[in-house]
CSV table of C-alpha atoms in Angstrom, one decimal:
chain,number,residue,atom,x,y,z
A,1,MET,CA,-245.7,98.5,-111.5
A,2,GLU,CA,-247.2,101.5,-109.7
A,3,GLN,CA,-248.7,102.8,-113.0
A,4,LYS,CA,-250.2,99.4,-113.7
A,5,LEU,CA,-251.8,99.3,-110.3
A,6,LYS,CA,-253.2,102.8,-110.7
A,7,SER,CA,-254.6,101.8,-114.1
A,8,GLU,CA,-256.2,98.7,-112.6
A,9,GLN,CA,-257.7,100.7,-109.8
A,10,THR,CA,-259.1,103.3,-112.3
A,11,GLN,CA,-260.6,100.5,-114.4
A,12,GLN,CA,-262.2,98.9,-111.3
A,13,LEU,CA,-263.6,102.3,-110.2
A,14,ILE,CA,-265.3,102.6,-113.6
A,15,ILE,CA,-266.8,99.1,-113.3
A,16,ASP,CA,-268.0,99.6,-109.7
A,17,THR,CA,-269.5,103.0,-110.3
A,18,SER,CA,-271.2,101.8,-113.5
A,19,PHE,CA,-272.7,98.9,-111.6
A,20,GLN,CA,-274.1,101.2,-109.0
A,21,LEU,CA,-275.6,103.5,-111.6
A,22,PHE,CA,-277.0,100.7,-113.6
A,23,TYR,CA,-278.6,99.3,-110.5
A,24,LYS,CA,-280.0,102.6,-109.4
A,25,ASP,CA,-281.2,104.1,-112.7
A,26,GLY,CA,-281.1,101.1,-115.2
A,27,PHE,CA,-278.6,100.3,-117.9
A,28,GLN,CA,-280.4,102.1,-120.7
A,29,SER,CA,-280.9,105.3,-118.7
A,30,THR,CA,-277.3,105.5,-117.7
A,31,SER,CA,-275.0,107.5,-120.0
A,32,ILE,CA,-271.3,107.5,-120.4
A,33,ASN,CA,-271.3,111.1,-119.3
A,34,GLN,CA,-273.0,110.2,-116.1
A,35,ILE,CA,-270.4,107.5,-115.4
A,36,MET,CA,-267.6,109.9,-116.1
A,37,LYS,CA,-269.1,112.5,-113.8
A,38,ALA,CA,-269.6,110.0,-111.0
A,39,THR,CA,-266.0,108.8,-111.3
A,40,SER,CA,-264.6,112.4,-111.7
A,41,LEU,CA,-262.5,111.1,-114.6
A,42,THR,CA,-261.5,113.1,-117.6
A,43,LYS,CA,-262.7,112.0,-121.0
A,44,GLY,CA,-259.2,110.8,-122.0
A,45,ALA,CA,-258.7,108.8,-118.8
A,46,PHE,CA,-262.1,107.2,-119.2
A,47,TYR,CA,-261.8,106.2,-122.8
A,48,HIS,CA,-258.3,104.8,-122.1
A,49,HIS,CA,-260.0,102.0,-120.3
A,50,PHE,CA,-263.3,101.5,-122.1
A,51,LYS,CA,-264.2,102.4,-125.7
A,52,ASP,CA,-268.0,102.4,-125.1
A,53,LYS,CA,-270.8,101.5,-122.8
A,54,ARG,CA,-271.0,98.0,-124.3
A,55,GLU,CA,-267.6,97.2,-123.0
A,56,ILE,CA,-268.5,98.5,-119.6
A,57,GLY,CA,-271.7,96.5,-119.6
A,58,VAL,CA,-269.9,93.3,-120.3
A,59,ALA,CA,-267.3,94.0,-117.7
A,60,VAL,CA,-270.0,94.7,-115.1
A,61,ILE,CA,-271.8,91.4,-116.0
A,62,ASN,CA,-268.6,89.3,-116.0
A,63,GLN,CA,-267.1,90.8,-112.8
A,64,ILE,CA,-269.7,92.3,-110.5
A,65,VAL,CA,-272.8,90.3,-111.3
A,66,PHE,CA,-271.0,87.0,-111.7
A,67,ASP,CA,-269.0,87.5,-108.5
A,68,ARG,CA,-272.2,88.2,-106.5
A,69,ILE,CA,-274.0,85.1,-107.7
A,70,HIS,CA,-270.8,82.9,-107.5
A,71,LYS,CA,-270.1,84.1,-103.9
A,72,TYR,CA,-273.7,83.8,-102.5
A,73,MET,CA,-275.4,81.2,-104.6
A,74,ILE,CA,-272.8,78.9,-106.2
A,75,LEU,CA,-269.9,78.5,-103.7
A,76,PRO,CA,-272.2,77.6,-100.8
A,77,LEU,CA,-273.4,74.6,-102.8
A,78,GLN,CA,-270.0,73.0,-102.3
A,79,GLN,CA,-270.6,72.5,-98.6
A,80,GLU,CA,-270.9,69.0,-97.2
A,81,GLY,CA,-274.0,68.2,-95.3
A,82,ASP,CA,-277.7,67.8,-95.8
A,83,ALA,CA,-278.2,68.9,-99.4
A,84,ILE,CA,-281.8,69.9,-99.0
A,85,GLU,CA,-281.1,72.0,-96.0
A,86,ILE,CA,-278.1,73.6,-97.8
A,87,LEU,CA,-280.4,74.5,-100.8
A,88,LYS,CA,-283.0,75.9,-98.4
A,89,ASP,CA,-280.4,78.0,-96.7
A,90,ILE,CA,-279.0,79.4,-100.0
A,91,PHE,CA,-282.4,80.1,-101.5
A,92,THR,CA,-283.9,81.6,-98.4
A,93,LYS,CA,-281.1,83.1,-96.3
A,94,LYS,CA,-280.1,85.7,-99.0
A,95,ILE,CA,-283.7,86.8,-99.4
A,96,ARG,CA,-283.8,87.6,-95.6
A,97,THR,CA,-280.7,89.8,-95.8
A,98,PHE,CA,-281.9,92.3,-98.4
A,99,THR,CA,-282.1,95.9,-97.5
A,100,ASP,CA,-285.1,98.0,-98.4
A,101,TYR,CA,-283.1,99.5,-101.2
A,102,GLU,CA,-282.2,96.0,-102.6
A,103,LYS,CA,-285.9,95.0,-102.3
A,104,GLU,CA,-286.9,98.1,-104.2
A,105,LYS,CA,-284.4,97.7,-107.0
A,106,GLY,CA,-284.6,94.0,-107.4
A,107,CYS,CA,-281.9,91.6,-108.6
A,108,PRO,CA,-279.1,93.2,-110.7
A,109,ALA,CA,-278.8,90.1,-112.9
A,110,ASN,CA,-282.5,89.9,-113.5
A,111,ASN,CA,-282.7,93.6,-114.2
A,112,LEU,CA,-280.0,93.3,-116.9
A,113,ILE,CA,-281.6,90.2,-118.3
A,114,ASN,CA,-284.9,92.1,-118.7
A,115,GLU,CA,-283.2,95.3,-120.0
A,116,ILE,CA,-280.5,94.0,-122.4
A,117,GLY,CA,-280.6,90.2,-122.4
A,118,ASN,CA,-282.2,90.1,-125.8
A,119,THR,CA,-280.6,93.2,-127.4
A,120,GLU,CA,-277.1,92.1,-128.3
A,121,GLU,CA,-275.4,88.7,-128.4
A,122,VAL,CA,-272.5,89.8,-126.3
A,123,TYR,CA,-274.8,90.7,-123.4
A,124,GLN,CA,-276.9,87.6,-123.9
A,125,ASN,CA,-273.9,85.3,-123.9
A,126,ALA,CA,-272.4,86.9,-120.7
A,127,LEU,CA,-275.7,86.6,-118.8
A,128,ARG,CA,-276.4,83.1,-120.1
A,129,ASP,CA,-273.0,82.0,-118.9
A,130,ILE,CA,-273.9,83.1,-115.3
A,131,ILE,CA,-277.2,81.4,-115.3
A,132,ASP,CA,-275.7,78.2,-116.9
A,133,GLN,CA,-273.1,78.0,-114.2
A,134,TRP,CA,-275.6,78.6,-111.5
A,135,THR,CA,-278.1,76.0,-112.7
A,136,SER,CA,-275.3,73.5,-113.5
A,137,ALA,CA,-274.0,73.8,-109.9
A,138,ILE,CA,-277.5,73.0,-108.6
A,139,GLU,CA,-277.8,70.1,-111.0
A,140,ALA,CA,-274.5,68.6,-109.8
A,141,VAL,CA,-275.7,68.7,-106.2
A,142,ILE,CA,-279.0,67.0,-107.1
A,143,GLU,CA,-277.2,64.3,-109.1
A,144,ARG,CA,-274.7,63.7,-106.3
A,145,GLU,CA,-277.4,63.3,-103.7
A,146,LYS,CA,-279.5,61.0,-105.9
A,147,LYS,CA,-276.5,58.6,-106.0
A,148,ARG,CA,-276.2,58.9,-102.2
A,149,GLY,CA,-279.9,58.1,-101.8
A,150,THR,CA,-280.9,61.3,-100.1
A,151,ILE,CA,-282.9,62.7,-103.0
A,152,LYS,CA,-285.6,60.8,-104.9
A,153,GLU,CA,-284.1,58.9,-107.8
A,154,ASN,CA,-286.7,60.2,-110.3
A,155,THR,CA,-285.9,63.9,-109.6
A,156,ASP,CA,-285.1,65.9,-112.8
A,157,SER,CA,-282.0,67.8,-111.8
A,158,LYS,CA,-282.2,70.2,-114.7
A,159,ALA,CA,-285.8,71.0,-113.8
A,160,VAL,CA,-284.8,71.7,-110.2
A,161,GLY,CA,-282.0,74.0,-111.2
A,162,THR,CA,-284.2,75.9,-113.6
A,163,PHE,CA,-287.1,76.2,-111.1
A,164,LEU,CA,-284.9,77.4,-108.2
A,165,VAL,CA,-283.1,80.0,-110.2
A,166,SER,CA,-286.4,81.2,-111.9
A,167,ALA,CA,-288.2,81.4,-108.6
A,168,PHE,CA,-285.4,83.3,-106.9
A,169,GLU,CA,-285.1,85.8,-109.7
A,170,GLY,CA,-288.8,86.0,-110.3
A,171,VAL,CA,-289.8,86.8,-106.7
A,172,ARG,CA,-287.4,89.7,-106.7
A,173,GLY,CA,-289.2,91.2,-109.6
A,174,LEU,CA,-292.6,90.6,-107.9
A,175,ARG,CA,-291.3,92.4,-104.8
A,176,LYS,CA,-290.4,95.4,-106.9
A,177,LEU,CA,-293.9,95.4,-108.4
A,178,TYR,CA,-295.9,94.9,-105.2
A,179,HIS,CA,-293.6,96.7,-102.7
A,180,ASP,CA,-294.8,94.1,-100.2
A,181,ASP,CA,-292.6,91.7,-98.1
A,182,ALA,CA,-295.5,89.3,-98.0
A,183,ILE,CA,-294.4,88.2,-101.5
A,184,LEU,CA,-291.0,87.2,-100.1
A,185,GLU,CA,-292.6,85.3,-97.2
A,186,GLN,CA,-294.8,83.4,-99.7
A,187,TYR,CA,-291.8,82.5,-101.7
A,188,LEU,CA,-289.9,81.3,-98.7
A,189,VAL,CA,-292.7,78.9,-97.7
A,190,GLY,CA,-293.1,77.7,-101.3
A,191,VAL,CA,-289.4,77.0,-102.0
A,192,SER,CA,-289.0,75.2,-98.7
A,193,THR,CA,-292.0,73.0,-99.3
A,194,TYR,CA,-290.8,72.2,-102.8
A,195,LEU,CA,-287.3,71.2,-101.6
A,196,ASP,CA,-288.7,69.0,-98.9
A,197,GLN,CA,-290.7,67.1,-101.5
A,198,LEU,CA,-287.4,66.1,-103.2
A,199,ARG,CA,-286.1,64.3,-100.1
A,200,TYR,CA,-286.0,60.5,-100.3
A,201,SER,CA,-287.9,58.8,-97.6
A,202,SER,CA,-287.8,55.0,-97.2
């Protein structure tokens, strides 16, 4: 049992360290040797857990990247209350909490989509699964609220999901490009205005 726990901790160390290096330097620029050096693991210990960088990349996407989006962007959608205000909160609150480092480096998911999303099917599928779950969760909220009469009946839920995710991911890329928080403020106004327009008014 103790050996199994140690093995799981070592594996998690590799995944966590790889995520940080990918985020800091980019996936393509990070080598296996850099990850080994950062974890202080021997070659034998390292390759006992992962046979190559592809396996590490998939693990980082499935665990770290998915967990972040699930925790901050998907789970909060399950709250009861005013759906428009909940969506506003989700798609604006997180933006306001970013550190300067996070603003500079952008969104981990979007970085990976741009770097490796079209290179290999295994990466593409893992990243698509995250985005699909995210957009589907938004669609479910919109459909639920249409039935309740709080959101306009003619609202295209798929379009809303795609737009919100695209806007959130896109503005993080623009912030990297411009190094200017005004971009984020413009996004916050835009997304709030858009969501208000979905609200049903008798």
